PDB file of C-alpha atoms in Angstrom:
ATOM      1  CA  MET A   1       0.000   0.000   0.000  1.00 56.00           C
ATOM      2  CA  THR A   2       1.330   3.394  -0.959  1.00 55.00           C
ATOM      3  CA  HIS A   3       1.051   6.299   1.451  1.00 55.00           C
ATOM      4  CA  VAL A   4       0.924   9.760  -0.080  1.00 52.00           C
ATOM      5  CA  THR A   5       1.627  12.783   2.041  1.00 54.00           C
ATOM      6  CA  GLN A   6       0.456  16.130   0.700  1.00 52.00           C
ATOM      7  CA  ALA A   7       3.191  18.690   0.429  1.00 53.00           C
ATOM      8  CA  PRO A   8       2.828  21.920   2.433  1.00 57.00           C
ATOM      9  CA  LEU A   9       0.813  24.563   0.604  1.00 58.00           C
ATOM     10  CA  GLY A  10       3.290  27.284   1.447  1.00 62.00           C
ATOM     11  CA  MET A  11       0.818  29.327   3.518  1.00 58.00           C
ATOM     12  CA  SER A  12       2.405  32.196   5.372  1.00 60.00           C
ATOM     13  CA  PRO A  13       2.220  31.989   9.168  1.00 58.00           C
ATOM     14  CA  ALA A  14      -0.579  33.910  10.804  1.00 58.00           C
ATOM     15  CA  THR A  15       0.431  37.426  11.747  1.00 63.00           C
ATOM     16  CA  LEU A  16      -0.614  39.167  14.906  1.00 70.00           C
ATOM     17  CA  VAL A  17      -3.154  41.957  14.558  1.00 75.00           C
ATOM     18  CA  PRO A  18      -1.352  45.287  14.958  1.00 87.00           C
ATOM     19  CA  THR A  19      -2.510  47.193  18.028  1.00 90.00           C
ATOM     20  CA  GLN A  20      -1.823  50.588  19.468  1.00 92.00           C
ATOM     21  CA  PRO A  21      -2.506  52.193  22.835  1.00 94.00           C
ATOM     22  CA  VAL A  22      -5.627  54.363  22.952  1.00 96.00           C
ATOM     23  CA  THR A  23      -6.659  56.358  26.016  1.00 97.00           C
ATOM     24  CA  LEU A  24     -10.351  57.166  26.262  1.00 97.00           C
ATOM     25  CA  HIS A  25     -11.964  59.395  28.892  1.00 97.00           C
ATOM     26  CA  ILE A  26     -15.166  57.510  29.679  1.00 97.00           C
ATOM     27  CA  ASN A  27     -17.681  58.377  32.386  1.00 97.00           C
ATOM     28  CA  GLY A  28     -15.102  60.522  34.165  1.00 95.00           C
ATOM     29  CA  GLN A  29     -12.234  58.015  34.044  1.00 96.00           C
ATOM     30  CA  ASP A  30      -9.267  57.536  31.727  1.00 97.00           C
ATOM     31  CA  ARG A  31      -9.106  54.022  30.291  1.00 96.00           C
ATOM     32  CA  THR A  32      -6.136  52.896  28.194  1.00 96.00           C
ATOM     33  CA  LEU A  33      -6.696  50.092  25.696  1.00 96.00           C
ATOM     34  CA  HIS A  34      -4.406  48.274  23.279  1.00 95.00           C
ATOM     35  CA  ILE A  35      -6.618  47.806  20.246  1.00 95.00           C
ATOM     36  CA  ALA A  36      -6.459  47.590  16.475  1.00 95.00           C
ATOM     37  CA  PRO A  37      -6.788  51.003  14.811  1.00 94.00           C
ATOM     38  CA  TRP A  38     -10.012  49.944  13.070  1.00 95.00           C
ATOM     39  CA  THR A  39     -11.820  49.075  16.335  1.00 96.00           C
ATOM     40  CA  THR A  40     -15.082  50.975  16.587  1.00 97.00           C
ATOM     41  CA  LEU A  41     -15.980  52.923  19.695  1.00 98.00           C
ATOM     42  CA  LEU A  42     -18.911  50.541  20.158  1.00 98.00           C
ATOM     43  CA  ASP A  43     -16.678  47.457  20.204  1.00 97.00           C
ATOM     44  CA  ALA A  44     -14.168  49.188  22.469  1.00 97.00           C
ATOM     45  CA  LEU A  45     -16.927  49.905  24.992  1.00 97.00           C
ATOM     46  CA  ARG A  46     -18.547  46.491  24.877  1.00 97.00           C
ATOM     47  CA  GLU A  47     -15.700  44.067  24.189  1.00 96.00           C
ATOM     48  CA  TYR A  48     -12.783  45.730  25.970  1.00 96.00           C
ATOM     49  CA  LEU A  49     -14.366  47.773  28.768  1.00 96.00           C
ATOM     50  CA  ASP A  50     -17.437  45.620  29.535  1.00 96.00           C
ATOM     51  CA  LEU A  51     -19.761  48.636  29.249  1.00 97.00           C
ATOM     52  CA  THR A  52     -22.553  46.567  27.748  1.00 96.00           C
ATOM     53  CA  GLY A  53     -25.315  49.100  28.348  1.00 96.00           C
ATOM     54  CA  THR A  54     -24.499  50.448  24.901  1.00 97.00           C
ATOM     55  CA  LYS A  55     -26.175  47.992  22.522  1.00 97.00           C
ATOM     56  CA  LYS A  56     -25.113  46.648  19.157  1.00 96.00           C
ATOM     57  CA  GLY A  57     -28.122  46.560  16.858  1.00 94.00           C
ATOM     58  CA  CYS A  58     -27.651  47.059  13.126  1.00 95.00           C
ATOM     59  CA  ASP A  59     -23.919  47.977  13.304  1.00 93.00           C
ATOM     60  CA  HIS A  60     -24.612  50.338  10.365  1.00 94.00           C
ATOM     61  CA  GLY A  61     -25.805  53.509  12.118  1.00 94.00           C
ATOM     62  CA  GLN A  62     -29.447  52.870  11.266  1.00 94.00           C
ATOM     63  CA  CYS A  63     -31.096  51.881  14.558  1.00 97.00           C
ATOM     64  CA  GLY A  64     -29.582  54.167  17.224  1.00 97.00           C
ATOM     65  CA  ALA A  65     -29.160  51.406  19.831  1.00 97.00           C
ATOM     66  CA  CYS A  66     -25.447  52.240  20.158  1.00 98.00           C
ATOM     67  CA  THR A  67     -25.914  55.967  20.821  1.00 98.00           C
ATOM     68  CA  VAL A  68     -23.504  57.517  23.333  1.00 98.00           C
ATOM     69  CA  LEU A  69     -22.534  61.081  24.210  1.00 97.00           C
ATOM     70  CA  VAL A  70     -19.238  62.545  23.015  1.00 97.00           C
ATOM     71  CA  ASP A  71     -18.512  66.023  24.354  1.00 96.00           C
ATOM     72  CA  GLY A  72     -22.202  66.246  25.224  1.00 95.00           C
ATOM     73  CA  LYS A  73     -23.446  65.438  21.715  1.00 95.00           C
ATOM     74  CA  HIS A  74     -25.061  62.169  20.721  1.00 96.00           C
ATOM     75  CA  ILE A  75     -23.332  59.967  18.143  1.00 97.00           C
ATOM     76  CA  ASN A  76     -23.679  56.440  16.817  1.00 97.00           C
ATOM     77  CA  SER A  77     -20.715  54.664  18.376  1.00 98.00           C
ATOM     78  CA  CYS A  78     -20.767  51.954  15.697  1.00 97.00           C
ATOM     79  CA  LEU A  79     -19.798  54.578  13.095  1.00 97.00           C
ATOM     80  CA  SER A  80     -16.877  56.080  15.017  1.00 97.00           C
ATOM     81  CA  LEU A  81     -13.417  54.589  15.475  1.00 97.00           C
ATOM     82  CA  ALA A  82     -12.205  54.527  19.054  1.00 97.00           C
ATOM     83  CA  VAL A  83      -8.903  56.194  18.096  1.00 96.00           C
ATOM     84  CA  MET A  84     -10.865  59.186  16.803  1.00 97.00           C
ATOM     85  CA  GLN A  85     -12.198  59.915  20.287  1.00 97.00           C
ATOM     86  CA  GLU A  86      -8.956  60.338  22.193  1.00 96.00           C
ATOM     87  CA  GLY A  87      -9.207  63.545  24.198  1.00 93.00           C
ATOM     88  CA  SER A  88     -13.018  63.573  24.030  1.00 97.00           C
ATOM     89  CA  GLU A  89     -15.418  63.324  26.959  1.00 97.00           C
ATOM     90  CA  ILE A  90     -17.354  60.099  26.394  1.00 98.00           C
ATOM     91  CA  GLN A  91     -20.470  59.300  28.381  1.00 97.00           C
ATOM     92  CA  THR A  92     -22.420  56.050  28.185  1.00 98.00           C
ATOM     93  CA  ILE A  93     -25.708  55.084  29.788  1.00 97.00           C
ATOM     94  CA  GLU A  94     -23.711  53.806  32.780  1.00 96.00           C
ATOM     95  CA  GLY A  95     -22.391  57.330  33.351  1.00 96.00           C
ATOM     96  CA  LEU A  96     -25.723  59.183  33.309  1.00 94.00           C
ATOM     97  CA  GLY A  97     -26.930  58.022  36.693  1.00 91.00           C
ATOM     98  CA  THR A  98     -26.736  55.319  39.338  1.00 89.00           C
ATOM     99  CA  GLU A  99     -29.264  52.922  40.835  1.00 87.00           C
ATOM    100  CA  GLU A 100     -29.471  55.183  43.870  1.00 90.00           C
ATOM    101  CA  SER A 101     -29.604  58.439  41.885  1.00 92.00           C
ATOM    102  CA  LEU A 102     -31.119  58.141  38.413  1.00 95.00           C
ATOM    103  CA  SER A 103     -30.805  60.953  35.921  1.00 95.00           C
ATOM    104  CA  PRO A 104     -34.023  62.911  35.203  1.00 95.00           C
ATOM    105  CA  LEU A 105     -34.388  61.126  31.861  1.00 96.00           C
ATOM    106  CA  GLN A 106     -33.881  57.692  33.348  1.00 96.00           C
ATOM    107  CA  GLN A 107     -36.513  58.416  35.993  1.00 96.00           C
ATOM    108  CA  ALA A 108     -38.908  59.830  33.401  1.00 97.00           C
ATOM    109  CA  PHE A 109     -38.563  56.692  31.257  1.00 97.00           C
ATOM    110  CA  ILE A 110     -39.553  54.592  34.276  1.00 96.00           C
ATOM    111  CA  ASP A 111     -42.433  56.879  35.239  1.00 96.00           C
ATOM    112  CA  HIS A 112     -43.866  56.779  31.707  1.00 97.00           C
ATOM    113  CA  ASP A 113     -43.240  53.089  30.959  1.00 95.00           C
ATOM    114  CA  ALA A 114     -41.179  54.292  28.014  1.00 96.00           C
ATOM    115  CA  PHE A 115     -39.774  50.851  27.209  1.00 94.00           C
ATOM    116  CA  GLN A 116     -40.812  47.230  26.879  1.00 94.00           C
ATOM    117  CA  CYS A 117     -37.941  44.881  26.060  1.00 96.00           C
ATOM    118  CA  GLY A 118     -35.471  47.647  26.965  1.00 95.00           C
ATOM    119  CA  TYR A 119     -32.930  46.879  24.248  1.00 97.00           C
ATOM    120  CA  CYS A 120     -33.147  50.307  22.610  1.00 97.00           C
ATOM    121  CA  THR A 121     -33.611  52.219  25.875  1.00 97.00           C
ATOM    122  CA  PRO A 122     -29.954  53.166  26.557  1.00 97.00           C
ATOM    123  CA  GLY A 123     -29.655  54.603  23.051  1.00 97.00           C
ATOM    124  CA  GLN A 124     -32.996  56.402  23.365  1.00 97.00           C
ATOM    125  CA  ILE A 125     -31.970  58.019  26.653  1.00 98.00           C
ATOM    126  CA  CYS A 126     -28.515  59.024  25.396  1.00 97.00           C
ATOM    127  CA  SER A 127     -30.010  60.460  22.218  1.00 97.00           C
ATOM    128  CA  ALA A 128     -32.574  62.462  24.178  1.00 97.00           C
ATOM    129  CA  GLN A 129     -29.889  63.692  26.576  1.00 96.00           C
ATOM    130  CA  GLY A 130     -27.820  64.828  23.610  1.00 96.00           C
ATOM    131  CA  LEU A 131     -30.749  66.788  22.196  1.00 94.00           C
ATOM    132  CA  ILE A 132     -31.306  68.443  25.563  1.00 94.00           C
ATOM    133  CA  ASN A 133     -27.610  69.298  25.873  1.00 94.00           C
ATOM    134  CA  GLU A 134     -27.594  70.782  22.373  1.00 91.00           C
ATOM    135  CA  GLY A 135     -30.805  72.752  22.981  1.00 90.00           C
ATOM    136  CA  LYS A 136     -32.207  71.680  19.626  1.00 84.00           C
ATOM    137  CA  ALA A 137     -35.399  69.987  20.776  1.00 87.00           C
ATOM    138  CA  ARG A 138     -38.084  72.179  22.278  1.00 89.00           C
ATOM    139  CA  THR A 139     -41.340  70.875  20.802  1.00 94.00           C
ATOM    140  CA  GLU A 140     -42.854  67.433  20.291  1.00 95.00           C
ATOM    141  CA  ALA A 141     -42.395  67.735  16.533  1.00 95.00           C
ATOM    142  CA  GLU A 142     -38.695  68.550  16.946  1.00 95.00           C
ATOM    143  CA  VAL A 143     -38.180  65.641  19.334  1.00 96.00           C
ATOM    144  CA  ARG A 144     -39.888  63.242  16.922  1.00 95.00           C
ATOM    145  CA  GLU A 145     -37.772  64.454  14.017  1.00 95.00           C
ATOM    146  CA  LEU A 146     -34.438  64.552  15.826  1.00 94.00           C
ATOM    147  CA  MET A 147     -34.942  61.151  17.469  1.00 95.00           C
ATOM    148  CA  SER A 148     -36.266  59.455  14.335  1.00 94.00           C
ATOM    149  CA  GLY A 149     -32.953  57.612  14.015  1.00 95.00           C
ATOM    150  CA  ASN A 150     -33.627  55.731  17.254  1.00 97.00           C
ATOM    151  CA  LEU A 151     -35.827  52.752  16.499  1.00 97.00           C
ATOM    152  CA  CYS A 152     -38.034  50.998  19.052  1.00 96.00           C
ATOM    153  CA  ARG A 153     -39.226  47.678  17.687  1.00 94.00           C
ATOM    154  CA  CYS A 154     -41.701  47.377  20.578  1.00 95.00           C
ATOM    155  CA  GLY A 155     -43.412  50.603  19.469  1.00 94.00           C
ATOM    156  CA  ALA A 156     -43.153  52.562  22.731  1.00 95.00           C
ATOM    157  CA  TYR A 157     -42.755  55.849  20.854  1.00 95.00           C
ATOM    158  CA  SER A 158     -45.637  57.748  22.494  1.00 95.00           C
ATOM    159  CA  ASN A 159     -44.363  56.969  25.989  1.00 97.00           C
ATOM    160  CA  ILE A 160     -40.792  57.816  24.991  1.00 97.00           C
ATOM    161  CA  LEU A 161     -42.011  61.176  23.695  1.00 97.00           C
ATOM    162  CA  SER A 162     -43.887  61.824  26.945  1.00 96.00           C
ATOM    163  CA  ALA A 163     -40.802  61.059  29.015  1.00 97.00           C
ATOM    164  CA  VAL A 164     -38.531  63.283  26.943  1.00 97.00           C
ATOM    165  CA  MET A 165     -41.014  66.174  26.876  1.00 96.00           C
ATOM    166  CA  GLU A 166     -41.430  66.025  30.654  1.00 96.00           C
ATOM    167  CA  VAL A 167     -37.717  66.642  31.111  1.00 96.00           C
ATOM    168  CA  ILE A 168     -37.527  69.313  28.409  1.00 94.00           C
ATOM    169  CA  GLU A 169     -40.487  71.268  29.774  1.00 92.00           C
ATOM    170  CA  GLY A 170     -39.358  70.794  33.354  1.00 88.00           C
ATOM    171  CA  GLN A 171     -35.912  72.323  32.885  1.00 76.00           C
ATOM    172  CA  LYS A 172     -35.300  75.147  35.320  1.00 48.00           C
ATOM    173  CA  PRO A 173     -31.965  76.293  36.732  1.00 54.00           C
ATOM    174  CA  GLY A 174     -31.903  75.036  40.306  1.00 50.00           C
ATOM    175  CA  ALA A 175     -29.682  76.077  43.152  1.00 32.00           C
ATOM    176  CA  GLU A 176     -26.914  73.798  41.893  1.00 41.00           C
ATOM    177  CA  GLY A 177     -27.653  74.094  38.208  1.00 40.00           C
ATOM    178  CA  LYS A 178     -29.506  70.786  38.156  1.00 43.00           C
ATOM    179  CA  ILE A 179     -32.699  70.106  36.270  1.00 42.00           C
ATOM    180  CA  VAL A 180     -35.769  70.633  38.432  1.00 42.00           C
ATOM    181  CA  MET A 181     -38.622  68.337  37.503  1.00 42.00           C
ATOM    182  CA  PRO A 182     -42.212  69.610  37.451  1.00 40.00           C
ATOM    183  CA  GLU A 183     -44.263  68.749  40.512  1.00 41.00           C
ATOM    184  CA  LYS A 184     -47.158  67.308  38.549  1.00 39.00           C
ATOM    185  CA  GLU A 185     -46.643  63.832  37.161  1.00 40.00           C
ATOM    186  CA  TRP A 186     -47.736  62.868  33.677  1.00 38.00           C
ATOM    187  CA  SER A 187     -49.833  59.848  32.980  1.00 38.00           C
ATOM    188  CA  ALA A 188     -48.229  57.114  30.879  1.00 38.00           C
ATOM    189  CA  GLY A 189     -48.442  57.965  27.194  1.00 37.00           C
ATOM    190  CA  ALA A 190     -49.737  61.481  27.833  1.00 37.00           C
ATOM    191  CA  ALA A 191     -48.975  64.091  25.191  1.00 37.00           C
ATOM    192  CA  HIS A 192     -49.127  66.940  27.704  1.00 40.00           C
ATOM    193  CA  GLN A 193     -49.333  67.459  31.457  1.00 42.00           C
ATOM    194  CA  GLN A 194     -52.995  68.440  31.473  1.00 45.00           C
ATOM    195  CA  MET A 195     -54.100  64.897  30.609  1.00 41.00           C
ATOM    196  CA  PRO A 196     -55.549  63.178  33.712  1.00 44.00           C
ATOM    197  CA  PRO A 197     -53.813  60.097  35.090  1.00 43.00           C
ATOM    198  CA  VAL A 198     -54.925  56.784  33.637  1.00 43.00           C
ATOM    199  CA  ALA A 199     -56.877  54.878  36.269  1.00 42.00           C
ATOM    200  CA  PRO A 200     -56.017  51.188  36.662  1.00 42.00           C
ATOM    201  CA  PRO A 201     -58.636  48.768  35.304  1.00 45.00           C
ATOM    202  CA  LYS A 202     -61.224  47.569  37.806  1.00 50.00           C
ATOM    203  CA  LYS A 203     -61.171  43.880  38.641  1.00 48.00           C
TER     204      LYS A 203
END
């Protein structure tokens, strides 16, 4: 019996992916990573820093699930390279508030049931916070238009709008420059504060 051994195909040995140090200022802390230059900000946050609140949806800048704040403005982190954001102030959903002290938007989203599965919620909140920071959204129509890039597959748009409008209309400079929320609560899904609360169904 003849044994035939195939000759080597001459394949070049695998080369290591080139990396470079990148220092990102995220949620008030400097974090240095050694990553490939083509690593997106989204992948740097999720895969290297374990900040998984920022979601990966379409990975093409079409759904808004990966929205974060860079220097106070909202961007799609899947469309930005991490190396491009050195020296910038990056804020993710984890940096907006804590379990003990939620941000006004986070609290408003809870109060208005502005989510169902919750997958898009971090991006929705960061996008809304960016609009508030930029001062571009003052009316319901402007909020709808400027947040149209944030998709909610559960269809919680009316409640999201109510939550965002509550914060926008409740902005007043407080003693420490913080947002002061209006005393009157909105009902879930309300388009304005004058709508009466929705009574629970009788059993």
